[in-house]
Structures are given as structure tokens and as C-alpha cells.
Coordinates of C-alpha atoms in Angstrom, one line a residue:
Chain A
X91 CA 144.0 60.1 188.6
X92 CA 147.4 61.2 190.1
X93 CA 149.7 64.1 189.2
X94 CA 153.4 64.2 189.1
X95 CA 155.9 66.9 188.1
X96 CA 159.5 65.9 187.5
X97 CA 161.8 68.9 187.6
X98 CA 165.1 68.8 185.7
X99 CA 167.2 71.9 185.1
X100 CA 168.7 70.2 182.1
X101 CA 165.6 70.9 180.0
X102 CA 163.0 68.7 178.5
X103 CA 163.7 65.0 178.9
X104 CA 161.5 61.9 178.7
X105 CA 160.4 60.7 182.1
X106 CA 160.3 56.9 182.6
X107 CA 157.8 55.4 185.0
X108 CA 158.7 51.8 185.9
X109 CA 161.1 52.0 182.9
X110 CA 158.2 52.9 180.5
X111 CA 157.7 56.2 178.7
X112 CA 155.5 58.3 181.1
X113 CA 155.8 61.9 179.9
X114 CA 158.3 64.8 179.9
X115 CA 160.2 66.7 182.6
X116 CA 159.0 70.2 183.8
X117 CA 155.3 69.6 183.1
X118 CA 152.6 67.9 185.0
X119 CA 152.1 64.3 184.1
X120 CA 148.8 62.6 184.7
X121 CA 148.8 58.9 185.9
X122 CA 145.6 57.0 186.0
X123 CA 146.3 55.0 189.2
X124 CA 147.9 55.7 192.5
X125 CA 150.7 53.4 193.5
X126 CA 154.4 52.8 193.8
X127 CA 156.4 54.0 190.8
X128 CA 160.0 53.9 189.9
X129 CA 160.8 57.2 188.3
X130 CA 163.9 57.9 186.1
X131 CA 164.9 59.9 183.1
X132 CA 165.6 58.6 179.7
X133 CA 169.3 58.0 179.1
X134 CA 171.8 58.4 177.5
X135 CA 173.0 60.9 178.4
X136 CA 173.4 59.8 182.0
X137 CA 173.8 63.3 183.2
X138 CA 171.4 63.3 186.1
X139 CA 171.3 62.4 189.8
X140 CA 169.8 60.4 191.5
X141 CA 169.5 57.8 188.7
X142 CA 166.2 56.5 190.1
X143 CA 163.6 57.6 192.6
X144 CA 161.0 55.3 194.1
X145 CA 157.8 57.2 195.0
X146 CA 154.4 56.4 196.5
X147 CA 152.1 58.4 194.4
X148 CA 148.7 59.2 196.0
X149 CA 146.4 62.0 197.1
X150 CA 147.7 64.5 194.6
X151 CA 145.8 67.0 192.4
X152 CA 146.4 69.0 189.3
X153 CA 147.0 72.0 191.5
X154 CA 149.2 70.1 194.0
X155 CA 151.2 67.5 192.0
X156 CA 153.9 65.4 193.7
X157 CA 157.2 67.1 192.8
X158 CA 160.4 65.3 192.2
X159 CA 163.8 66.8 191.2
X160 CA 166.6 65.3 189.2
X161 CA 169.8 67.4 189.2
X162 CA 172.0 67.7 186.3
X163 CA 175.5 66.4 186.8
X164 CA 178.5 68.4 185.4
X165 CA 179.9 66.7 182.3
X166 CA 183.0 65.5 184.3
X167 CA 180.9 63.2 186.5
X168 CA 178.4 61.8 184.0
X169 CA 177.7 58.2 184.8
X170 CA 179.0 55.6 182.4
Chain B
X1393 CA 139.0 -10.8 156.8
X1394 CA 138.8 -11.6 160.5
X1395 CA 141.9 -9.6 161.0
X1396 CA 140.3 -6.4 159.8
X1397 CA 138.5 -5.3 163.0
X1398 CA 141.7 -6.0 165.0
X1399 CA 143.7 -4.0 162.5
X1400 CA 141.3 -1.2 162.7
X1401 CA 141.4 -1.2 166.5
X1402 CA 145.2 -1.3 166.4
X1403 CA 145.2 1.6 163.9
X1404 CA 142.9 3.5 166.2
X1405 CA 145.0 2.9 169.2
X1406 CA 148.1 4.0 167.3
X1407 CA 146.2 7.1 166.1
X1408 CA 145.0 7.9 169.6
X1409 CA 148.5 7.5 170.9
X1410 CA 149.8 10.0 168.3
X1411 CA 147.0 12.5 168.6
X1412 CA 148.3 15.6 170.3
X1413 CA 147.3 19.3 170.1
X1414 CA 149.8 21.6 168.5
X1415 CA 152.2 22.8 171.2
X1416 CA 153.2 26.4 171.3
X1417 CA 156.9 27.0 170.6
X1418 CA 159.5 27.9 173.2
X1419 CA 160.8 31.5 172.8
X1420 CA 164.5 31.1 171.8
X1421 CA 165.6 34.6 173.0
X1422 CA 163.5 37.4 174.4
X1423 CA 163.4 40.7 172.5
X1424 CA 161.1 43.5 173.8
X1425 CA 160.6 44.8 170.3
X1426 CA 159.9 41.5 168.5
X1427 CA 156.7 39.5 168.2
X1428 CA 153.1 40.4 168.2
X1429 CA 153.1 43.5 170.4
X1430 CA 151.5 46.9 169.8
X1431 CA 154.8 48.7 169.5
X1432 CA 155.9 46.3 166.8
X1433 CA 153.1 47.4 164.5
X1434 CA 153.7 50.3 162.2
X1435 CA 151.0 53.0 162.0
X1436 CA 152.3 54.7 158.8
X1437 CA 149.3 53.5 156.8
X1438 CA 147.5 56.8 157.5
X1439 CA 146.2 55.6 160.9
X1440 CA 147.1 58.5 163.2
X1441 CA 148.0 58.4 166.9
X1442 CA 146.2 61.7 167.5
X1443 CA 142.8 60.0 167.0
X1444 CA 143.1 56.7 168.8
X1445 CA 140.2 54.3 168.4
X1446 CA 139.8 51.0 170.3
X1447 CA 136.9 48.6 169.8
X1448 CA 135.8 45.7 172.1
X1449 CA 133.7 42.8 170.8
X1450 CA 131.8 40.8 173.3
X1451 CA 131.1 37.1 173.4
X1452 CA 127.8 35.5 172.2
X1453 CA 128.5 33.1 169.4
X1454 CA 127.5 34.0 165.8
X1455 CA 125.2 36.7 167.3
X1456 CA 128.2 38.5 168.7
X1457 CA 130.3 38.1 165.6
X1458 CA 127.4 39.5 163.5
X1459 CA 126.8 42.4 165.7
X1460 CA 130.5 43.3 165.6
X1461 CA 130.5 42.9 161.9
X1462 CA 127.5 45.3 161.6
X1463 CA 129.4 47.9 163.6
X1464 CA 132.5 47.4 161.4
X1465 CA 130.4 48.1 158.3
X1466 CA 129.0 51.2 159.9
X1467 CA 132.5 52.4 160.8
X1468 CA 133.6 51.8 157.2
X1469 CA 130.8 53.9 156.0
X1470 CA 131.4 56.8 158.4
X1471 CA 133.3 59.5 156.7
X1472 CA 135.3 61.9 158.8
X1473 CA 138.0 64.5 158.4
X1474 CA 141.0 64.2 160.6
X1475 CA 144.2 66.3 160.3
X1476 CA 142.6 67.9 157.2
X1477 CA 142.4 64.6 155.5
X1478 CA 139.2 62.8 154.6
X1479 CA 139.1 59.3 156.0
X1480 CA 136.8 56.9 157.7
X1481 CA 136.5 55.9 161.4
X1482 CA 137.4 52.3 160.4
X1483 CA 140.7 53.5 159.0
X1484 CA 141.5 55.0 162.4
X1485 CA 140.9 51.8 164.4
X1486 CA 144.0 51.1 166.4
X1487 CA 143.0 48.1 168.6
X1488 CA 140.3 45.5 168.9
X1489 CA 140.0 43.5 172.1
X1490 CA 137.6 40.6 171.7
X1491 CA 136.0 37.6 173.4
X1492 CA 134.5 34.4 172.1
X1493 CA 132.2 35.0 169.1
X1494 CA 133.5 38.5 168.8
X1495 CA 137.0 37.1 168.3
X1496 CA 136.1 35.7 164.9
X1497 CA 135.3 39.1 163.6
X1498 CA 138.3 40.8 165.2
X1499 CA 140.8 38.1 163.9
X1500 CA 139.2 38.0 160.4
X1501 CA 139.6 41.7 160.0
X1502 CA 143.1 41.8 161.3
X1503 CA 144.2 39.1 158.9
X1504 CA 142.1 39.8 155.8
X1505 CA 141.2 43.5 156.2
X1506 CA 138.6 44.8 153.6
X1507 CA 137.9 41.2 152.6
X1508 CA 135.9 41.1 155.9
X1509 CA 133.1 42.8 154.0
X1510 CA 132.9 40.2 151.2
X1511 CA 134.0 36.8 152.5
X1512 CA 133.3 36.8 156.2
X1513 CA 129.6 36.2 155.8
X1514 CA 129.9 33.0 153.6
X1515 CA 133.1 31.8 155.4
X1516 CA 131.7 32.1 158.9
X1517 CA 128.5 34.0 159.6
X1518 CA 126.2 32.1 157.3
X1519 CA 127.6 28.6 158.0
X1520 CA 126.2 26.2 160.5
X1521 CA 129.4 25.8 162.4
X1522 CA 127.7 23.9 165.2
X1523 CA 126.7 21.2 162.8
X1524 CA 130.1 21.0 161.3
X1525 CA 131.7 20.7 164.7
X1526 CA 129.3 17.8 165.6
X1527 CA 130.0 16.1 162.2
X1528 CA 133.7 16.2 162.9
X1529 CA 133.2 14.8 166.3
X1530 CA 131.1 12.0 164.9
X1531 CA 133.7 11.0 162.3
X1532 CA 135.1 7.6 163.4
X1533 CA 138.6 8.7 162.6
X1534 CA 138.3 11.4 165.1
X1535 CA 137.0 9.1 167.8
X1536 CA 140.4 7.6 168.1
X1537 CA 142.1 11.0 168.2
X1538 CA 139.6 12.1 170.8
X1539 CA 140.5 9.1 172.9
X1540 CA 143.9 10.6 173.4
X1541 CA 144.3 12.6 176.6
X1542 CA 146.2 15.2 174.6
X1543 CA 143.6 15.9 172.0
X1544 CA 140.0 17.0 172.7
X1545 CA 137.0 18.7 171.3
X1546 CA 138.5 22.2 171.3
X1547 CA 141.4 20.9 169.1
X1548 CA 138.9 19.6 166.6
X1549 CA 137.1 23.0 166.7
X1550 CA 140.5 24.8 166.2
X1551 CA 141.3 22.6 163.2
X1552 CA 137.9 23.4 161.7
X1553 CA 138.4 27.2 162.1
X1554 CA 142.0 26.9 160.9
X1555 CA 141.0 25.1 157.7
X1556 CA 137.7 26.8 156.9
X1557 CA 137.9 30.4 158.3
X1558 CA 141.4 31.5 159.0
X1559 CA 143.3 29.8 156.1
X1560 CA 146.0 28.4 158.4
X1561 CA 147.2 31.8 159.3
X1562 CA 149.6 32.2 162.2
X1563 CA 150.5 35.3 164.2
X1564 CA 153.5 35.7 162.0
X1565 CA 151.2 36.9 159.3
X1566 CA 149.9 39.7 161.6
X1567 CA 153.5 40.5 162.7
X1568 CA 154.7 40.8 159.1
X1569 CA 151.8 42.9 158.1
X1570 CA 152.8 45.5 160.7
X1571 CA 149.5 47.2 160.5
X1572 CA 146.9 48.3 163.1
X1573 CA 144.5 47.4 164.5
X1574 CA 146.4 45.4 167.2
X1575 CA 144.0 42.6 168.2
X1576 CA 143.8 41.2 171.7
X1577 CA 142.1 37.8 171.6
X1578 CA 141.0 37.0 175.2
X1579 CA 140.6 33.7 176.9
X1580 CA 140.3 32.8 180.6
X1581 CA 142.8 30.8 182.6
X1582 CA 140.8 28.0 184.0
X1583 CA 142.9 27.7 187.2
X1584 CA 142.1 31.2 188.6
X1585 CA 139.5 32.8 186.2
X1586 CA 141.9 35.5 185.2
X1587 CA 142.0 36.8 181.7
X1588 CA 144.7 35.5 179.3
X1589 CA 145.4 37.3 176.0
X1590 CA 147.2 36.1 172.9
X1591 CA 149.9 38.7 172.6
X1592 CA 153.6 38.3 172.8
X1593 CA 153.6 40.3 176.1
X1594 CA 151.5 37.5 177.6
X1595 CA 153.5 34.7 175.9
X1596 CA 156.8 36.2 177.2
X1597 CA 155.6 35.1 180.7
X1598 CA 155.2 31.6 179.4
X1599 CA 158.7 31.7 177.7
X1600 CA 156.9 31.0 174.5
X1601 CA 156.8 32.5 171.0
X1602 CA 153.4 33.4 169.5
X1603 CA 154.9 33.8 166.0
X1604 CA 154.0 30.3 164.7
X1605 CA 150.9 29.9 166.7
X1606 CA 147.7 29.5 164.6
X1607 CA 145.3 32.4 165.0
X1608 CA 142.5 29.9 164.8
X1609 CA 143.7 28.3 168.1
X1610 CA 143.6 31.6 169.8
X1611 CA 140.1 32.2 168.6
X1612 CA 139.1 28.7 169.6
X1613 CA 140.5 29.3 173.2
X1614 CA 138.7 32.6 173.3
X1615 CA 135.4 30.8 172.5
X1616 CA 135.9 27.5 174.4
X1617 CA 132.5 27.6 176.0
X1618 CA 132.5 25.6 179.2
X1619 CA 131.1 22.0 179.1
X1620 CA 130.3 22.2 175.3
X1621 CA 134.0 22.6 174.4
X1622 CA 137.0 21.5 176.4
X1623 CA 139.7 23.8 177.5
X1624 CA 142.6 24.6 175.2
X1625 CA 146.1 24.0 176.6
X1626 CA 149.2 26.0 176.1
X1627 CA 152.7 25.1 177.5
X1628 CA 154.6 27.4 179.9
X1629 CA 158.4 27.0 179.5
X1630 CA 159.5 29.3 182.3
X1631 CA 161.5 32.5 182.0
X1632 CA 162.9 32.9 178.5
X1633 CA 166.6 33.6 177.8
X1634 CA 167.5 37.3 178.2
X1635 CA 164.1 38.2 179.7
X1636 CA 163.8 41.4 181.6
X1637 CA 160.5 41.6 183.5
X1638 CA 158.8 44.9 183.1
X1639 CA 159.2 47.0 186.3
X1640 CA 155.4 47.7 186.3
X1641 CA 155.0 44.2 187.8
X1642 CA 157.6 44.7 190.5
X1643 CA 156.2 48.0 191.7
X1644 CA 152.6 46.9 191.5
X1645 CA 153.4 44.0 193.8
X1646 CA 154.2 46.5 196.5
X1647 CA 150.7 48.1 196.1
X1648 CA 148.4 45.7 197.9
X1649 CA 147.2 48.6 200.1
X1650 CA 148.1 51.7 198.1
X1651 CA 146.7 50.6 194.8
X1652 CA 145.0 47.2 195.1
X1653 CA 143.9 47.1 191.4
X1654 CA 147.5 47.3 190.3
X1655 CA 148.5 44.5 192.7
X1656 CA 145.6 42.3 191.6
X1657 CA 146.4 42.8 187.9
X1658 CA 150.1 42.0 188.4
X1659 CA 150.0 39.2 190.9
X1660 CA 148.5 36.3 188.8
X1661 CA 150.7 37.2 185.8
X1662 CA 153.8 36.5 187.8
X1663 CA 152.6 33.0 188.5
X1664 CA 153.3 32.0 184.9
X1665 CA 157.1 32.5 185.5
X1666 CA 157.0 30.0 188.4
X1667 CA 157.7 26.5 186.9
X1668 CA 157.0 24.8 190.2
X1669 CA 153.4 26.1 190.0
X1670 CA 152.6 26.5 186.3
X1671 CA 153.8 24.2 183.4
X1672 CA 150.6 24.3 181.4
X1673 CA 147.8 26.8 181.1
X1674 CA 144.3 25.5 180.4
X1675 CA 142.2 28.1 178.7
X1676 CA 138.4 28.5 178.5
X1677 CA 136.1 31.1 176.9
X1678 CA 137.3 34.7 177.5
X1679 CA 133.8 35.5 178.7
X1680 CA 134.4 33.8 182.0
X1681 CA 136.8 36.6 182.9
X1682 CA 135.2 39.5 181.0
X1683 CA 132.5 38.9 178.5
X1684 CA 132.7 42.4 177.0
X1685 CA 136.5 42.4 176.3
X1686 CA 137.0 45.8 177.8
X1687 CA 139.3 45.0 180.7
X1688 CA 142.4 44.6 178.5
X1689 CA 141.7 48.1 177.2
X1690 CA 141.3 49.4 180.7
X1691 CA 144.6 47.8 181.8
X1692 CA 146.4 49.1 178.6
X1693 CA 145.2 52.6 179.6
X1694 CA 146.0 52.5 183.3
X1695 CA 149.3 50.5 183.7
X1696 CA 152.6 52.0 182.7
X1697 CA 153.5 49.0 180.5
X1698 CA 150.1 49.2 178.7
X1699 CA 150.1 50.1 175.0
X1700 CA 147.5 52.8 175.5
X1701 CA 149.5 54.4 178.4
X1702 CA 152.5 54.3 176.1
X1703 CA 150.9 55.8 173.0
X1704 CA 149.2 58.5 175.0
X1705 CA 152.6 59.6 176.4
X1706 CA 155.1 58.7 173.7
X1707 CA 153.2 58.2 170.5
X1708 CA 154.4 59.6 167.2
X1709 CA 152.2 62.6 167.8
X1710 CA 150.2 63.9 170.7
X1711 CA 147.0 62.0 171.3
X1712 CA 144.1 64.4 171.0
X1713 CA 141.1 62.1 171.2
X1714 CA 140.5 58.6 172.5
X1715 CA 137.4 56.7 171.4
X1716 CA 136.3 53.4 172.8
X1717 CA 133.4 51.5 171.2
X1718 CA 132.1 48.5 173.2
X1719 CA 130.0 46.2 171.2
X1720 CA 128.0 44.2 173.6
X1721 CA 125.8 41.3 172.3
X1722 CA 124.5 40.5 175.7
X1723 CA 121.0 38.8 175.7
X1724 CA 118.4 38.3 178.4
X1725 CA 116.4 35.3 177.3
X1726 CA 113.0 34.6 178.7
X1727 CA 113.3 31.7 181.0
X1728 CA 110.5 29.1 181.8
X1729 CA 112.0 28.5 185.2
X1730 CA 110.8 31.9 186.3
X1731 CA 107.3 30.8 185.6
X1732 CA 107.5 27.6 187.7
X1733 CA 107.7 26.9 191.4
X1734 CA 109.7 23.7 190.7
X1735 CA 113.5 24.0 191.4
X1736 CA 115.6 23.8 188.2
X1737 CA 117.4 20.5 187.5
X1738 CA 121.1 19.9 187.5
X1739 CA 121.5 20.5 183.7
X1740 CA 119.6 23.8 183.9
X1741 CA 121.6 24.9 186.8
X1742 CA 124.9 23.9 185.1
X1743 CA 124.1 25.8 182.0
X1744 CA 123.0 28.9 183.9
X1745 CA 126.1 28.8 186.1
X1746 CA 128.2 28.9 182.9
X1747 CA 126.3 31.7 181.3
X1748 CA 124.6 34.0 183.7
X1749 CA 127.8 34.9 185.6
X1750 CA 129.4 35.9 182.3
X1751 CA 127.1 38.9 181.9
X1752 CA 127.2 40.0 185.6
X1753 CA 129.9 42.6 185.4
X1754 CA 129.8 43.8 181.8
X1755 CA 127.8 46.9 182.7
X1756 CA 130.2 47.7 185.5
X1757 CA 133.2 47.2 183.2
X1758 CA 131.8 49.7 180.7
X1759 CA 131.0 52.1 183.5
X1760 CA 134.6 51.7 184.9
X1761 CA 136.0 52.7 181.5
X1762 CA 133.5 55.5 181.2
X1763 CA 134.7 56.6 184.6
X1764 CA 138.3 56.8 183.4
X1765 CA 137.2 58.8 180.4
X1766 CA 135.0 61.1 182.5
X1767 CA 138.0 61.8 184.9
X1768 CA 140.1 62.8 181.9
X1769 CA 137.4 65.0 180.4
X1770 CA 136.6 66.7 183.7
X1771 CA 140.2 67.5 184.3
X1772 CA 140.5 69.3 181.0
X1773 CA 137.2 71.1 181.6
X1774 CA 138.2 72.3 185.1
X1775 CA 141.7 73.3 183.8
X1776 CA 140.2 75.3 180.9
X1777 CA 137.7 77.0 183.4
X1778 CA 140.5 77.9 185.8
X1779 CA 142.6 79.4 183.0
X1780 CA 139.6 81.4 181.8
X1781 CA 139.2 82.9 185.3
X1782 CA 143.0 83.5 185.6
X1783 CA 143.0 85.3 182.2
X1784 CA 140.8 87.9 183.9
X1785 CA 143.5 88.7 186.4
X1786 CA 146.1 91.0 184.8
X1787 CA 149.2 89.6 186.5
X1788 CA 148.2 85.9 186.8
X1789 CA 150.1 83.2 184.9
X1790 CA 148.0 80.4 183.3
X1791 CA 148.2 77.0 185.0
X1792 CA 151.2 74.8 183.9
X1793 CA 150.5 72.5 181.1
X1794 CA 149.4 68.9 181.8
X1795 CA 150.1 65.9 179.7
X1796 CA 148.6 63.9 178.1
X1797 CA 145.7 66.1 177.4
X1798 CA 143.3 64.2 175.2
X1799 CA 139.5 64.0 175.2
X1800 CA 137.9 60.6 175.7
X1801 CA 134.6 59.2 174.5
X1802 CA 133.1 55.8 175.4
X1803 CA 130.3 54.4 173.2
X1804 CA 128.3 51.2 174.0
X1805 CA 126.4 49.3 171.3
X1806 CA 123.9 47.0 173.0
X1807 CA 120.5 45.5 172.3
X1808 CA 119.3 47.1 175.5
X1809 CA 119.2 50.4 173.6
X1810 CA 116.5 49.2 171.3
X1811 CA 113.6 51.5 172.1
X1812 CA 110.7 49.3 170.8
X1813 CA 110.0 46.7 173.5
X1814 CA 108.8 43.9 171.1
X1815 CA 111.9 44.4 168.9
X1816 CA 114.2 44.5 171.9
X1817 CA 112.7 41.2 173.3
X1818 CA 113.3 39.6 169.9
X1819 CA 117.0 40.5 170.0
X1820 CA 117.4 39.7 173.7
X1821 CA 116.1 36.2 173.0
X1822 CA 118.5 35.3 170.3
X1823 CA 120.4 32.1 170.9
X1824 CA 124.1 31.8 171.8
X1825 CA 125.4 29.3 169.2
X1826 CA 127.4 29.1 166.0
X1827 CA 124.4 28.8 163.8
X1828 CA 122.0 31.7 163.4
X1829 CA 119.0 31.6 161.0
X1830 CA 119.5 33.8 158.0
X1831 CA 116.8 36.3 158.9
X1832 CA 118.1 36.7 162.4
X1833 CA 121.6 37.1 161.1
X1834 CA 120.7 39.8 158.7
X1835 CA 118.7 41.6 161.4
X1836 CA 121.6 41.5 163.8
X1837 CA 124.1 42.9 161.2
X1838 CA 121.7 45.7 160.4
X1839 CA 121.0 46.4 164.1
X1840 CA 124.7 46.7 164.8
X1841 CA 124.9 49.7 162.4
X1842 CA 121.6 51.1 163.5
X1843 CA 122.5 51.0 167.2
X1844 CA 125.8 52.7 166.6
X1845 CA 124.3 55.4 164.5
X1846 CA 121.5 56.1 167.1
X1847 CA 124.0 56.5 170.0
X1848 CA 124.2 60.2 171.1
X1849 CA 127.9 59.8 171.8
X1850 CA 128.5 58.5 168.4
X1851 CA 126.5 61.1 166.6
X1852 CA 128.2 63.9 168.5
X1853 CA 131.6 62.3 167.9
X1854 CA 131.1 62.1 164.2
X1855 CA 130.1 65.7 164.1
X1856 CA 133.1 66.7 166.1
X1857 CA 135.2 64.8 163.5
X1858 CA 133.7 66.7 160.6
X1859 CA 131.2 64.0 159.5
X1860 CA 127.4 63.6 159.6
X1861 CA 125.1 60.7 160.6
X1862 CA 122.1 60.8 158.3
X1863 CA 118.8 61.1 160.1
X1864 CA 120.3 61.0 163.6
X1865 CA 118.6 62.6 166.5
X1866 CA 120.2 65.5 168.4
X1867 CA 122.6 64.0 170.9
X1868 CA 121.6 66.2 173.9
X1869 CA 123.6 66.0 177.1
X1870 CA 124.8 62.4 176.5
X1871 CA 127.1 63.7 173.8
X1872 CA 130.9 63.3 173.5
X1873 CA 132.8 66.5 174.3

């Protein structure tokens, strides 16, 4: 089992793993298998950057999850 | 008068020329939310996401169908309280993954629901289906059909099941009912020995729609025992219009070293999209890939596009408890060859090759799923323990929440759990066929319920869910948490 925490200052948002619902931002998500995952946030709104992060998830623990951060974009630069 | 034989031959040749198995339809336009998929089924019939129950029914002919039926009866009779509402464990069943004989019970319940408990016995379990199959094959009209290269014994079997068991139902009937359990009928791709399931997610990769496909043909493929029955063929049309391949496949293909299991699950699936390699898929008994039917549940749990992965993380309500019940009708028949120094002949070797290997990894598969459950339960226990220690430190914050945080329980029903040796040997020597003598049939049905109710995991689970199992022993350390 692997552990991932996706930080997003914009609050609670659904995390997508390979485009599939995988959990929520700002809490620790458990994932049964290690591997390569494409991580994103549910949109709209497209108010975060980067839009996608590719990760190699392995060797994590509940106490040391892999941490990723998506930054909130100001409303004026929200992706279309 | 002399022209009659010639006319008959001519008619036969014409019939043979026309005989063709029903071809699965091309998928006109792909839609991720249409077709027979878990997410297309509505769970608003009182079946919660918070208690998620998956069953797997193994192969083993009528013996397996009857054992699964006995377990279904026991689940129907197991009263529990969930979300302050009295219900039964059967009403909470969300998925059934099945193989071969077990697929008859799974498909019958999905189609006809409570009618399983009144008509399944006369319509299937108590019939001599083997004899009916032989009689159809001996019918001279069918000889001509069987002479066609596009019509074989499995197609005759599928017709028999369609007419006499499944009332010509197609998957559209299951789609329109929009009710759980979601059934996964499993066959084996003859080319590579990889599991193939009759769901729209699988048929997407063939560019085909499952909507109009007869459920009976899926069950026939699932139970196409090698040599006795021929493979069942489905057509692959290539990538459907508007198709978007789930990204799980693309990322898993990068994981040959980092996560080999993801790679090996994804890789053979992508073959179906390659028209230069695959235009038809020939399917044999699902038992060749996994005779217990648990691997699809394992994949649904562990891959990001799996329905169990999805419902645990984005269900209508948080999943609190996952229950997997594996019904395993495996036998271990006494074998005269073990009493003789003479090497077995070619027929004996052929039959053994087709059967012995089917059971080889069932135990390991159950253990692999138990391992996933144990991992989840251990995590919750360690987390709770750490938080209890942290609570003793005045300034310490509790650990951050983890999700999903559900408890898991895996229960196996198997003849191996029969304590009395003589009784166990009787059940382990039952034949694998589609005709079981009435006294054996009744004994297997009864044993299904008995084995479930004697399982320590089951007894403890029912207690945790506010029910009771009459006369059950104390579960001890083998209990569900």
C-alpha cells in the first residue's frame, strides 16, 4: 500500500489518479499498488497549476506519504 | 423418391452454410457512462455503499452452482442491522464475480432476483443438462449446423441455456434494471490464458456493444470446459468511435519494473485494440485463468479504473466495511492412477491437464485478497494505536486523516473446511458435470449454508453487523475485525 497527500490551498477538491476519482486534497490517500500515476484535480474550475503531475509512487508510509502541491491560480489566469 | 436423400443432403449443406454463431454488435459510439458497467447501476434500492459486499463463485459444474446457491440462501436468511435499518446480507450484495458453473447462479440471480429461490432448482440445478446437450448434438438437424466452421458445440450449449435457463435475456435487461449486484462473468482468452469478462469495459476494447448480447452466451463462454466444449468466439472491431482509453492503462504500461502486476494486468488488454493482431477472441472456461473468480475483484480493488477502487473513494457515502465471500467448490477426487505404477494414458493425461491446473492457484488467490484486506486492517489498527499514544501527550496533534478508511473481511467457503473426514471425502469426490444426483445436490446446497455459518469470520461479521448465527461456535482469533 502506498500513501499520497495532495496539497491544495484552494480547499477540499477531488483528486484524480489516472483520470479516475482517487480521494480528496489535503488528506492522506491510500493506493493499493505502487506505480506510475497521473495526478490531477477535478475540474472545472480549472483554477490550479500545474494541470497534471506524473509521479512514481513507491516506498511511502502512512507517516511519510509522498507530498504533491497544486497551486491555486488567481481568477484572472484560470485555464479555459 | 430417389431424390429425397439428395434433397436432404442439399438441405443439410445449405443449413451448414448458413449456420453461424450470433455475432456481437459493433459499438456505434463510445460513452463511458453507458452499457453494462458498475457505475451505470443505481444503488438506490436500499443497497448501501457503506457496507460493500462482493461474492465470487468458483467453477465446478452443477456442484459449484449448487454450492453458490446454498450460500445465497444463507445470505438471504442472515438478518443484520445496517445504518439503523434491518436488512439482510443478501440485500447488501454489490458484486458477484463468477466462473463456469458458478456463473449460472450469478447470472440467474442478477436477472431474476428472488426468483432464484423458487425456479433455479427446477430450471437448472435438478436438470440433467449433460444429457440435454448430448441429445441436441445427436439431433440430425444439428449435425449439418455443426458441420459449419462457424457453429460448434458451445453454440448449441448457449442455445440450450438461452431457451431453457435464461429466457433469451440479453445484457440490456441487466442494464435497464439498474440494480446491483453487478455481475462479472469470467471466461479465458484461449490465445494467452488471460481472463476475459463480460462487462462493457471489456467490450469497449473490442469496439463492441454488450447490450444485445445474450447472457446465456456469456455463461456458456464462462463454462466452456476444454475438449468437451469448443471455444466461444467474439468479434473484435477495433477502437470504437469517440473512445478514450482509461489512463490507468497508459501509466501501468510504464510500470514493468516499478509495479509489474499493474503492467501485466494492462498489457494483454491493450492487444484487443490492435486489429493487426486481434480480430476475433476465442473464449474458454474462465477456470483456466482463475477458477475461483476472485482476480477480477482484486483488480477492481487495486487499479484506479476498478469499480471497487472508485466506490471506496467516490461512492455515494464513505465505505465503512468491505466483505468478500469466496465460494470455492474445489474438489480433490481420489485417483486410481496414484495406486498404480503404470503411467497414465493420453486421455487421462489430457483430462488431468485440463482440470488439475485450474485449482493450482485458487488458494494463493484467496490469500492475495486476504493480504490486501489485512494490509488495510493493519493500517487502521496501527493508526488508532498511534493516536491513542499521542492522546497521552498534552501538546500532540492526532495523525492526519487517511482515506479510504474501511475495514475488510474475506471469508472462504470450501469443502476443505468440513471437519469430519468421511464427510469431507464425500464432497471432495463429487463429479464436475452438469448433472448431479438429487441426494448429492441437496447435500451440496445444505453444505453451502452450513460452511458459511461455521466460518469464524462470518460469525464475527454477522455479530458486528447486529445479527446472530444460531448455534455458531465462538469465532476466536480468526474473527473479522
